[in-house]
JSON list of C-alpha atoms in Angstrom, two decimals:
[
{"chain": "A", "resi": 1, "resn": "ASP", "atom": "CA", "xyz": [0.00, 0.00, 0.00]},
{"chain": "A", "resi": 2, "resn": "ALA", "atom": "CA", "xyz": [1.13, 3.55, -0.74]},
{"chain": "A", "resi": 3, "resn": "ASP", "atom": "CA", "xyz": [2.55, 5.54, 2.17]},
{"chain": "A", "resi": 4, "resn": "VAL", "atom": "CA", "xyz": [1.00, 8.82, 0.99]},
{"chain": "A", "resi": 5, "resn": "THR", "atom": "CA", "xyz": [-2.42, 8.71, -0.64]},
{"chain": "A", "resi": 6, "resn": "GLN", "atom": "CA", "xyz": [-4.45, 11.45, -2.25]},
{"chain": "A", "resi": 7, "resn": "THR", "atom": "CA", "xyz": [-8.14, 11.53, -3.08]},
{"chain": "A", "resi": 8, "resn": "PRO", "atom": "CA", "xyz": [-9.55, 12.08, -5.58]},
{"chain": "A", "resi": 9, "resn": "ARG", "atom": "CA", "xyz": [-6.94, 11.36, -8.25]},
{"chain": "A", "resi": 10, "resn": "ASN", "atom": "CA", "xyz": [-8.84, 13.32, -10.86]},
{"chain": "A", "resi": 11, "resn": "ARG", "atom": "CA", "xyz": [-11.55, 15.94, -10.50]},
{"chain": "A", "resi": 12, "resn": "ILE", "atom": "CA", "xyz": [-13.39, 18.17, -12.93]},
{"chain": "A", "resi": 13, "resn": "THR", "atom": "CA", "xyz": [-15.45, 20.96, -11.44]},
{"chain": "A", "resi": 14, "resn": "LYS", "atom": "CA", "xyz": [-17.02, 24.28, -12.36]},
{"chain": "A", "resi": 15, "resn": "THR", "atom": "CA", "xyz": [-16.08, 27.83, -11.49]},
{"chain": "A", "resi": 16, "resn": "GLY", "atom": "CA", "xyz": [-17.41, 28.85, -8.09]},
{"chain": "A", "resi": 17, "resn": "LYS", "atom": "CA", "xyz": [-17.68, 25.35, -6.65]},
{"chain": "A", "resi": 18, "resn": "ARG", "atom": "CA", "xyz": [-16.08, 24.39, -3.33]},
{"chain": "A", "resi": 19, "resn": "ILE", "atom": "CA", "xyz": [-13.55, 21.58, -3.67]},
{"chain": "A", "resi": 20, "resn": "MET", "atom": "CA", "xyz": [-11.66, 19.58, -1.07]},
{"chain": "A", "resi": 21, "resn": "LEU", "atom": "CA", "xyz": [-8.59, 17.51, -1.82]},
{"chain": "A", "resi": 22, "resn": "GLU", "atom": "CA", "xyz": [-7.55, 15.01, 0.80]},
{"chain": "A", "resi": 23, "resn": "CYS", "atom": "CA", "xyz": [-4.20, 13.56, 1.79]},
{"chain": "A", "resi": 24, "resn": "SER", "atom": "CA", "xyz": [-3.49, 10.69, 4.15]},
{"chain": "A", "resi": 25, "resn": "GLN", "atom": "CA", "xyz": [-0.19, 9.16, 5.19]},
{"chain": "A", "resi": 26, "resn": "THR", "atom": "CA", "xyz": [0.91, 6.05, 7.02]},
{"chain": "A", "resi": 27, "resn": "LYS", "atom": "CA", "xyz": [4.57, 7.07, 7.38]},
{"chain": "A", "resi": 28, "resn": "GLY", "atom": "CA", "xyz": [4.08, 8.44, 10.89]},
{"chain": "A", "resi": 29, "resn": "HIS", "atom": "CA", "xyz": [5.48, 11.81, 9.80]},
{"chain": "A", "resi": 30, "resn": "ASP", "atom": "CA", "xyz": [4.67, 15.01, 11.65]},
{"chain": "A", "resi": 31, "resn": "ARG", "atom": "CA", "xyz": [5.07, 17.34, 8.69]},
{"chain": "A", "resi": 32, "resn": "MET", "atom": "CA", "xyz": [2.77, 17.64, 5.68]},
{"chain": "A", "resi": 33, "resn": "TYR", "atom": "CA", "xyz": [2.76, 19.90, 2.65]},
{"chain": "A", "resi": 34, "resn": "TRP", "atom": "CA", "xyz": [0.56, 20.89, -0.28]},
{"chain": "A", "resi": 35, "resn": "TYR", "atom": "CA", "xyz": [2.05, 21.90, -3.65]},
{"chain": "A", "resi": 36, "resn": "ARG", "atom": "CA", "xyz": [0.67, 22.73, -7.04]},
{"chain": "A", "resi": 37, "resn": "GLN", "atom": "CA", "xyz": [2.47, 21.91, -10.26]},
{"chain": "A", "resi": 38, "resn": "ASP", "atom": "CA", "xyz": [1.97, 23.86, -13.45]},
{"chain": "A", "resi": 39, "resn": "PRO", "atom": "CA", "xyz": [3.84, 23.20, -16.72]},
{"chain": "A", "resi": 40, "resn": "GLY", "atom": "CA", "xyz": [7.05, 25.19, -16.82]},
{"chain": "A", "resi": 41, "resn": "LEU", "atom": "CA", "xyz": [6.65, 26.47, -13.26]},
{"chain": "A", "resi": 42, "resn": "GLY", "atom": "CA", "xyz": [7.76, 23.45, -11.27]},
{"chain": "A", "resi": 43, "resn": "LEU", "atom": "CA", "xyz": [6.29, 22.86, -7.81]},
{"chain": "A", "resi": 44, "resn": "ARG", "atom": "CA", "xyz": [5.09, 25.75, -5.71]},
{"chain": "A", "resi": 45, "resn": "LEU", "atom": "CA", "xyz": [4.27, 25.45, -2.03]},
{"chain": "A", "resi": 46, "resn": "ILE", "atom": "CA", "xyz": [0.69, 26.33, -1.04]},
{"chain": "A", "resi": 47, "resn": "TYR", "atom": "CA", "xyz": [0.53, 25.46, 2.68]},
{"chain": "A", "resi": 48, "resn": "TYR", "atom": "CA", "xyz": [2.51, 23.39, 5.12]},
{"chain": "A", "resi": 49, "resn": "SER", "atom": "CA", "xyz": [2.05, 22.02, 8.61]},
{"chain": "A", "resi": 50, "resn": "PHE", "atom": "CA", "xyz": [4.85, 20.97, 10.95]},
{"chain": "A", "resi": 51, "resn": "ASP", "atom": "CA", "xyz": [2.45, 19.37, 13.42]},
{"chain": "A", "resi": 52, "resn": "VAL", "atom": "CA", "xyz": [-1.28, 19.10, 14.07]},
{"chain": "A", "resi": 53, "resn": "LYS", "atom": "CA", "xyz": [-1.50, 22.55, 15.69]},
{"chain": "A", "resi": 54, "resn": "ASP", "atom": "CA", "xyz": [0.78, 24.30, 13.20]},
{"chain": "A", "resi": 55, "resn": "ILE", "atom": "CA", "xyz": [-0.37, 25.70, 9.83]},
{"chain": "A", "resi": 56, "resn": "ASN", "atom": "CA", "xyz": [1.74, 27.98, 7.65]},
{"chain": "A", "resi": 57, "resn": "LYS", "atom": "CA", "xyz": [1.17, 29.74, 4.36]},
{"chain": "A", "resi": 58, "resn": "GLY", "atom": "CA", "xyz": [3.45, 28.95, 1.50]},
{"chain": "A", "resi": 59, "resn": "GLU", "atom": "CA", "xyz": [4.37, 30.86, -1.61]},
{"chain": "A", "resi": 60, "resn": "ILE", "atom": "CA", "xyz": [0.89, 30.83, -3.20]},
{"chain": "A", "resi": 61, "resn": "SER", "atom": "CA", "xyz": [-1.78, 30.45, -0.51]},
{"chain": "A", "resi": 62, "resn": "ASP", "atom": "CA", "xyz": [-4.35, 32.94, -1.86]},
{"chain": "A", "resi": 63, "resn": "GLY", "atom": "CA", "xyz": [-7.59, 31.19, -2.81]},
{"chain": "A", "resi": 64, "resn": "TYR", "atom": "CA", "xyz": [-6.75, 28.09, -0.75]},
{"chain": "A", "resi": 65, "resn": "SER", "atom": "CA", "xyz": [-7.28, 26.93, 2.81]},
{"chain": "A", "resi": 66, "resn": "VAL", "atom": "CA", "xyz": [-6.17, 23.82, 4.69]},
{"chain": "A", "resi": 67, "resn": "SER", "atom": "CA", "xyz": [-7.18, 21.68, 7.62]},
{"chain": "A", "resi": 68, "resn": "ARG", "atom": "CA", "xyz": [-4.96, 19.32, 9.60]},
{"chain": "A", "resi": 69, "resn": "GLN", "atom": "CA", "xyz": [-7.49, 16.92, 11.05]},
{"chain": "A", "resi": 70, "resn": "ALA", "atom": "CA", "xyz": [-4.96, 14.54, 12.55]},
{"chain": "A", "resi": 71, "resn": "GLN", "atom": "CA", "xyz": [-1.29, 13.73, 12.29]},
{"chain": "A", "resi": 72, "resn": "ALA", "atom": "CA", "xyz": [-2.03, 11.54, 9.30]},
{"chain": "A", "resi": 73, "resn": "LYS", "atom": "CA", "xyz": [-4.51, 13.79, 7.44]},
{"chain": "A", "resi": 74, "resn": "PHE", "atom": "CA", "xyz": [-4.12, 17.13, 5.71]},
{"chain": "A", "resi": 75, "resn": "SER", "atom": "CA", "xyz": [-6.83, 18.55, 3.47]},
{"chain": "A", "resi": 76, "resn": "LEU", "atom": "CA", "xyz": [-6.68, 21.35, 0.92]},
{"chain": "A", "resi": 77, "resn": "SER", "atom": "CA", "xyz": [-9.81, 23.36, 0.08]},
{"chain": "A", "resi": 78, "resn": "LEU", "atom": "CA", "xyz": [-10.65, 25.69, -2.73]},
{"chain": "A", "resi": 79, "resn": "GLU", "atom": "CA", "xyz": [-13.56, 27.72, -1.37]},
{"chain": "A", "resi": 80, "resn": "SER", "atom": "CA", "xyz": [-14.62, 29.04, -4.77]},
{"chain": "A", "resi": 81, "resn": "ALA", "atom": "CA", "xyz": [-12.70, 27.40, -7.57]},
{"chain": "A", "resi": 82, "resn": "ILE", "atom": "CA", "xyz": [-11.52, 29.45, -10.55]},
{"chain": "A", "resi": 83, "resn": "PRO", "atom": "CA", "xyz": [-10.06, 28.25, -13.88]},
{"chain": "A", "resi": 84, "resn": "ASN", "atom": "CA", "xyz": [-6.48, 29.33, -13.07]},
{"chain": "A", "resi": 85, "resn": "GLN", "atom": "CA", "xyz": [-6.51, 26.84, -10.22]},
{"chain": "A", "resi": 86, "resn": "THR", "atom": "CA", "xyz": [-6.48, 24.09, -12.82]},
{"chain": "A", "resi": 87, "resn": "ALA", "atom": "CA", "xyz": [-3.29, 22.20, -11.98]},
{"chain": "A", "resi": 88, "resn": "LEU", "atom": "CA", "xyz": [-1.74, 19.04, -10.60]},
{"chain": "A", "resi": 89, "resn": "TYR", "atom": "CA", "xyz": [-1.76, 19.06, -6.79]},
{"chain": "A", "resi": 90, "resn": "PHE", "atom": "CA", "xyz": [0.68, 17.10, -4.67]},
{"chain": "A", "resi": 91, "resn": "CYS", "atom": "CA", "xyz": [0.74, 16.28, -1.01]},
{"chain": "A", "resi": 92, "resn": "ALA", "atom": "CA", "xyz": [4.06, 15.49, 0.65]},
{"chain": "A", "resi": 93, "resn": "THR", "atom": "CA", "xyz": [5.29, 14.49, 4.10]},
{"chain": "A", "resi": 94, "resn": "SER", "atom": "CA", "xyz": [8.53, 14.62, 6.07]},
{"chain": "A", "resi": 95, "resn": "GLY", "atom": "CA", "xyz": [9.71, 13.50, 9.47]},
{"chain": "A", "resi": 96, "resn": "SER", "atom": "CA", "xyz": [10.36, 15.81, 12.43]},
{"chain": "A", "resi": 97, "resn": "PHE", "atom": "CA", "xyz": [13.20, 18.23, 11.72]},
{"chain": "A", "resi": 98, "resn": "ARG", "atom": "CA", "xyz": [13.79, 16.49, 8.40]},
{"chain": "A", "resi": 99, "resn": "VAL", "atom": "CA", "xyz": [13.84, 18.27, 5.07]},
{"chain": "A", "resi": 100, "resn": "GLU", "atom": "CA", "xyz": [13.56, 15.23, 2.80]},
{"chain": "A", "resi": 101, "resn": "GLN", "atom": "CA", "xyz": [9.98, 14.92, 1.55]},
{"chain": "A", "resi": 102, "resn": "PHE", "atom": "CA", "xyz": [7.91, 12.01, 0.28]},
{"chain": "A", "resi": 103, "resn": "PHE", "atom": "CA", "xyz": [5.19, 12.64, -2.25]},
{"chain": "A", "resi": 104, "resn": "GLY", "atom": "CA", "xyz": [1.74, 11.30, -2.97]},
{"chain": "A", "resi": 105, "resn": "PRO", "atom": "CA", "xyz": [0.61, 10.39, -6.50]},
{"chain": "A", "resi": 106, "resn": "GLY", "atom": "CA", "xyz": [-1.09, 13.73, -7.15]},
{"chain": "A", "resi": 107, "resn": "THR", "atom": "CA", "xyz": [-4.60, 15.00, -7.89]},
{"chain": "A", "resi": 108, "resn": "ARG", "atom": "CA", "xyz": [-5.33, 16.43, -11.32]},
{"chain": "A", "resi": 109, "resn": "LEU", "atom": "CA", "xyz": [-7.90, 19.22, -10.88]},
{"chain": "A", "resi": 110, "resn": "THR", "atom": "CA", "xyz": [-9.66, 20.89, -13.79]},
{"chain": "A", "resi": 111, "resn": "VAL", "atom": "CA", "xyz": [-11.83, 23.94, -13.19]},
{"chain": "A", "resi": 112, "resn": "LEU", "atom": "CA", "xyz": [-14.13, 24.80, -16.10]},
{"chain": "B", "resi": 1, "resn": "ALA", "atom": "CA", "xyz": [15.88, 33.23, 0.52]},
{"chain": "B", "resi": 2, "resn": "GLN", "atom": "CA", "xyz": [16.91, 30.09, -1.29]},
{"chain": "B", "resi": 3, "resn": "SER", "atom": "CA", "xyz": [16.36, 29.53, -4.99]},
{"chain": "B", "resi": 4, "resn": "VAL", "atom": "CA", "xyz": [17.10, 26.89, -7.62]},
{"chain": "B", "resi": 5, "resn": "THR", "atom": "CA", "xyz": [17.78, 27.25, -11.33]},
{"chain": "B", "resi": 6, "resn": "GLN", "atom": "CA", "xyz": [17.58, 24.42, -13.82]},
{"chain": "B", "resi": 7, "resn": "PRO", "atom": "CA", "xyz": [18.80, 26.04, -17.03]},
{"chain": "B", "resi": 8, "resn": "ASP", "atom": "CA", "xyz": [17.57, 23.37, -19.41]},
{"chain": "B", "resi": 9, "resn": "ILE", "atom": "CA", "xyz": [13.83, 23.00, -19.93]},
{"chain": "B", "resi": 10, "resn": "HIS", "atom": "CA", "xyz": [14.21, 20.02, -22.28]},
{"chain": "B", "resi": 11, "resn": "ILE", "atom": "CA", "xyz": [17.11, 17.70, -23.04]},
{"chain": "B", "resi": 12, "resn": "THR", "atom": "CA", "xyz": [17.19, 14.90, -25.60]},
{"chain": "B", "resi": 13, "resn": "VAL", "atom": "CA", "xyz": [19.71, 12.11, -25.20]},
{"chain": "B", "resi": 14, "resn": "SER", "atom": "CA", "xyz": [20.23, 8.98, -27.25]},
{"chain": "B", "resi": 15, "resn": "GLU", "atom": "CA", "xyz": [19.71, 5.71, -25.48]},
{"chain": "B", "resi": 16, "resn": "GLY", "atom": "CA", "xyz": [23.04, 4.49, -24.16]},
{"chain": "B", "resi": 17, "resn": "ALA", "atom": "CA", "xyz": [24.60, 7.94, -24.11]},
{"chain": "B", "resi": 18, "resn": "SER", "atom": "CA", "xyz": [25.67, 9.76, -20.97]},
{"chain": "B", "resi": 19, "resn": "LEU", "atom": "CA", "xyz": [23.52, 12.36, -19.28]},
{"chain": "B", "resi": 20, "resn": "GLU", "atom": "CA", "xyz": [24.15, 15.48, -17.24]},
{"chain": "B", "resi": 21, "resn": "LEU", "atom": "CA", "xyz": [21.34, 17.67, -15.93]},
{"chain": "B", "resi": 22, "resn": "ARG", "atom": "CA", "xyz": [22.34, 21.00, -14.49]},
{"chain": "B", "resi": 23, "resn": "CYS", "atom": "CA", "xyz": [21.21, 22.55, -11.22]},
{"chain": "B", "resi": 24, "resn": "ASN", "atom": "CA", "xyz": [22.41, 25.78, -9.65]},
{"chain": "B", "resi": 25, "resn": "TYR", "atom": "CA", "xyz": [21.26, 27.06, -6.31]},
{"chain": "B", "resi": 26, "resn": "SER", "atom": "CA", "xyz": [21.36, 30.27, -4.37]},
{"chain": "B", "resi": 27, "resn": "TYR", "atom": "CA", "xyz": [21.72, 30.07, -0.62]},
{"chain": "B", "resi": 28, "resn": "GLY", "atom": "CA", "xyz": [23.89, 31.78, 1.96]},
{"chain": "B", "resi": 29, "resn": "ALA", "atom": "CA", "xyz": [25.50, 28.61, 3.25]},
{"chain": "B", "resi": 30, "resn": "THR", "atom": "CA", "xyz": [25.69, 24.97, 2.27]},
{"chain": "B", "resi": 31, "resn": "PRO", "atom": "CA", "xyz": [22.15, 23.72, 1.86]},
{"chain": "B", "resi": 32, "resn": "TYR", "atom": "CA", "xyz": [20.61, 20.30, 1.71]},
{"chain": "B", "resi": 33, "resn": "LEU", "atom": "CA", "xyz": [20.23, 19.29, -1.94]},
{"chain": "B", "resi": 34, "resn": "PHE", "atom": "CA", "xyz": [17.94, 16.82, -3.65]},
{"chain": "B", "resi": 35, "resn": "TRP", "atom": "CA", "xyz": [17.05, 15.42, -7.03]},
{"chain": "B", "resi": 36, "resn": "TYR", "atom": "CA", "xyz": [13.57, 14.07, -7.66]},
{"chain": "B", "resi": 37, "resn": "VAL", "atom": "CA", "xyz": [12.17, 12.31, -10.73]},
{"chain": "B", "resi": 38, "resn": "GLN", "atom": "CA", "xyz": [8.61, 12.41, -11.98]},
{"chain": "B", "resi": 39, "resn": "SER", "atom": "CA", "xyz": [7.58, 9.78, -14.49]},
{"chain": "B", "resi": 40, "resn": "PRO", "atom": "CA", "xyz": [4.48, 10.49, -16.61]},
{"chain": "B", "resi": 41, "resn": "GLY", "atom": "CA", "xyz": [1.35, 10.35, -14.48]},
{"chain": "B", "resi": 42, "resn": "GLN", "atom": "CA", "xyz": [3.31, 9.69, -11.31]},
{"chain": "B", "resi": 43, "resn": "GLY", "atom": "CA", "xyz": [4.28, 11.53, -8.17]},
{"chain": "B", "resi": 44, "resn": "LEU", "atom": "CA", "xyz": [7.82, 12.62, -7.37]},
{"chain": "B", "resi": 45, "resn": "GLN", "atom": "CA", "xyz": [10.35, 10.01, -6.35]},
{"chain": "B", "resi": 46, "resn": "LEU", "atom": "CA", "xyz": [13.56, 10.88, -4.53]},
{"chain": "B", "resi": 47, "resn": "LEU", "atom": "CA", "xyz": [16.62, 9.97, -6.61]},
{"chain": "B", "resi": 48, "resn": "LEU", "atom": "CA", "xyz": [19.35, 11.14, -4.28]},
{"chain": "B", "resi": 49, "resn": "LYS", "atom": "CA", "xyz": [20.28, 13.69, -1.64]},
{"chain": "B", "resi": 50, "resn": "TYR", "atom": "CA", "xyz": [23.28, 15.58, -0.33]},
{"chain": "B", "resi": 51, "resn": "PHE", "atom": "CA", "xyz": [23.51, 16.45, 3.33]},
{"chain": "B", "resi": 52, "resn": "SER", "atom": "CA", "xyz": [27.24, 16.51, 4.08]},
{"chain": "B", "resi": 53, "resn": "GLY", "atom": "CA", "xyz": [30.47, 14.63, 3.57]},
{"chain": "B", "resi": 54, "resn": "ASP", "atom": "CA", "xyz": [31.45, 13.14, 0.23]},
{"chain": "B", "resi": 55, "resn": "THR", "atom": "CA", "xyz": [30.48, 15.57, -2.49]},
{"chain": "B", "resi": 56, "resn": "LEU", "atom": "CA", "xyz": [29.74, 12.77, -4.98]},
{"chain": "B", "resi": 57, "resn": "VAL", "atom": "CA", "xyz": [26.52, 11.06, -3.97]},
{"chain": "B", "resi": 58, "resn": "GLN", "atom": "CA", "xyz": [25.02, 7.92, -5.40]},
{"chain": "B", "resi": 59, "resn": "GLY", "atom": "CA", "xyz": [21.33, 7.44, -5.88]},
{"chain": "B", "resi": 60, "resn": "ILE", "atom": "CA", "xyz": [18.84, 4.95, -7.19]},
{"chain": "B", "resi": 61, "resn": "LYS", "atom": "CA", "xyz": [18.57, 3.78, -10.82]},
{"chain": "B", "resi": 62, "resn": "GLY", "atom": "CA", "xyz": [22.29, 4.37, -11.46]},
{"chain": "B", "resi": 63, "resn": "PHE", "atom": "CA", "xyz": [22.19, 8.15, -10.97]},
{"chain": "B", "resi": 64, "resn": "GLU", "atom": "CA", "xyz": [24.83, 10.21, -9.20]},
{"chain": "B", "resi": 65, "resn": "ALA", "atom": "CA", "xyz": [25.25, 13.90, -8.46]},
{"chain": "B", "resi": 66, "resn": "GLU", "atom": "CA", "xyz": [28.19, 16.05, -7.50]},
{"chain": "B", "resi": 67, "resn": "PHE", "atom": "CA", "xyz": [28.01, 18.98, -5.12]},
{"chain": "B", "resi": 68, "resn": "LYS", "atom": "CA", "xyz": [30.40, 21.79, -6.09]},
{"chain": "B", "resi": 69, "resn": "ARG", "atom": "CA", "xyz": [30.38, 24.54, -3.52]},
{"chain": "B", "resi": 70, "resn": "SER", "atom": "CA", "xyz": [32.53, 26.90, -5.60]},
{"chain": "B", "resi": 71, "resn": "GLN", "atom": "CA", "xyz": [30.02, 26.74, -8.46]},
{"chain": "B", "resi": 72, "resn": "SER", "atom": "CA", "xyz": [26.87, 26.49, -6.32]},
{"chain": "B", "resi": 73, "resn": "SER", "atom": "CA", "xyz": [25.92, 23.50, -8.40]},
{"chain": "B", "resi": 74, "resn": "PHE", "atom": "CA", "xyz": [24.52, 20.03, -7.90]},
{"chain": "B", "resi": 75, "resn": "ASN", "atom": "CA", "xyz": [24.47, 18.39, -11.33]},
{"chain": "B", "resi": 76, "resn": "LEU", "atom": "CA", "xyz": [22.85, 15.02, -11.93]},
{"chain": "B", "resi": 77, "resn": "ARG", "atom": "CA", "xyz": [24.65, 12.44, -14.06]},
{"chain": "B", "resi": 78, "resn": "LYS", "atom": "CA", "xyz": [24.16, 8.98, -15.46]},
{"chain": "B", "resi": 79, "resn": "PRO", "atom": "CA", "xyz": [26.75, 7.17, -17.59]},
{"chain": "B", "resi": 80, "resn": "SER", "atom": "CA", "xyz": [24.29, 5.33, -19.85]},
{"chain": "B", "resi": 81, "resn": "VAL", "atom": "CA", "xyz": [20.69, 6.39, -20.28]},
{"chain": "B", "resi": 82, "resn": "HIS", "atom": "CA", "xyz": [17.87, 3.88, -20.72]},
{"chain": "B", "resi": 83, "resn": "TRP", "atom": "CA", "xyz": [14.56, 4.61, -22.44]},
{"chain": "B", "resi": 84, "resn": "SER", "atom": "CA", "xyz": [12.83, 4.21, -19.08]},
{"chain": "B", "resi": 85, "resn": "ASP", "atom": "CA", "xyz": [14.72, 7.26, -17.79]},
{"chain": "B", "resi": 86, "resn": "ALA", "atom": "CA", "xyz": [12.51, 9.55, -19.87]},
{"chain": "B", "resi": 87, "resn": "ALA", "atom": "CA", "xyz": [10.82, 11.72, -17.25]},
{"chain": "B", "resi": 88, "resn": "GLU", "atom": "CA", "xyz": [10.92, 15.15, -15.67]},
{"chain": "B", "resi": 89, "resn": "TYR", "atom": "CA", "xyz": [13.67, 15.83, -13.17]},
{"chain": "B", "resi": 90, "resn": "PHE", "atom": "CA", "xyz": [13.52, 18.36, -10.36]},
{"chain": "B", "resi": 91, "resn": "CYS", "atom": "CA", "xyz": [16.35, 19.76, -8.29]},
{"chain": "B", "resi": 92, "resn": "ALA", "atom": "CA", "xyz": [15.44, 21.03, -4.81]},
{"chain": "B", "resi": 93, "resn": "VAL", "atom": "CA", "xyz": [17.21, 22.90, -2.03]},
{"chain": "B", "resi": 94, "resn": "GLY", "atom": "CA", "xyz": [16.47, 23.10, 1.67]},
{"chain": "B", "resi": 95, "resn": "ALA", "atom": "CA", "xyz": [18.05, 25.15, 4.41]},
{"chain": "B", "resi": 96, "resn": "ARG", "atom": "CA", "xyz": [20.04, 23.57, 7.24]},
{"chain": "B", "resi": 97, "resn": "SER", "atom": "CA", "xyz": [17.33, 24.31, 9.75]},
{"chain": "B", "resi": 98, "resn": "GLY", "atom": "CA", "xyz": [14.85, 22.15, 11.59]},
{"chain": "B", "resi": 99, "resn": "TYR", "atom": "CA", "xyz": [12.09, 24.34, 10.23]},
{"chain": "B", "resi": 100, "resn": "SER", "atom": "CA", "xyz": [13.00, 24.46, 6.57]},
{"chain": "B", "resi": 101, "resn": "THR", "atom": "CA", "xyz": [10.87, 23.74, 3.54]},
{"chain": "B", "resi": 102, "resn": "LEU", "atom": "CA", "xyz": [12.09, 22.76, 0.08]},
{"chain": "B", "resi": 103, "resn": "THR", "atom": "CA", "xyz": [12.39, 25.08, -2.90]},
{"chain": "B", "resi": 104, "resn": "PHE", "atom": "CA", "xyz": [12.13, 23.35, -6.26]},
{"chain": "B", "resi": 105, "resn": "GLY", "atom": "CA", "xyz": [13.54, 24.22, -9.64]},
{"chain": "B", "resi": 106, "resn": "LYS", "atom": "CA", "xyz": [11.21, 24.39, -12.62]},
{"chain": "B", "resi": 107, "resn": "GLY", "atom": "CA", "xyz": [12.29, 21.01, -13.88]},
{"chain": "B", "resi": 108, "resn": "THR", "atom": "CA", "xyz": [14.09, 19.50, -16.87]},
{"chain": "B", "resi": 109, "resn": "MET", "atom": "CA", "xyz": [12.22, 17.18, -19.19]},
{"chain": "B", "resi": 110, "resn": "LEU", "atom": "CA", "xyz": [14.43, 14.34, -20.41]},
{"chain": "B", "resi": 111, "resn": "LEU", "atom": "CA", "xyz": [13.58, 12.76, -23.74]},
{"chain": "B", "resi": 112, "resn": "VAL", "atom": "CA", "xyz": [15.39, 9.57, -24.77]},
{"chain": "B", "resi": 113, "resn": "SER", "atom": "CA", "xyz": [15.76, 8.86, -28.48]},
{"chain": "B", "resi": 114, "resn": "PRO", "atom": "CA", "xyz": [16.31, 5.34, -29.86]}
]
């Protein structure tokens, strides 16, 4: 079984809809991250959490929110989706005080 | 702030030929350095990492990378490329802090020709 799972793997939605992307991990890591990937732009950090009570904005947090429900779960929400949020979204985890990250398989989100 | 530059957006290499992908970083001290690979439709997989010590590091799938402090570089190499190496490769840098995040380059797409 995969250590980092993301649901859904693909999602098509319409402008203005609320969307939640979920991430779960069985690695026992404290730290979790959300990135978006756009062609030619690499990976950009949206939000990160170093433990259950810690949430931090990343480089591109506008239009997104997150919830850390438990050590193993970290959700990303788009309150009102817009077409330029069409992208590939990745969740990642790392151990305490560790920089090395482990990635989930990604969620491809299309906003029409 | 840390940053990473991958100068080549695309590289095409013949199968069996050697490969070098370039990565330059900007950081005030010696950072942690990583190479990740993303195969089509897949997540990112860690190829190798540099934390300290020997500046030539070995990774999975026959890849290696060399840290050169004087050039602020961490180039990825492979002596003989296989068709299955076709993928996108990302260099990443992290600060030597317990509270650091990673900064990724924009990626290099490797195409392997027969």
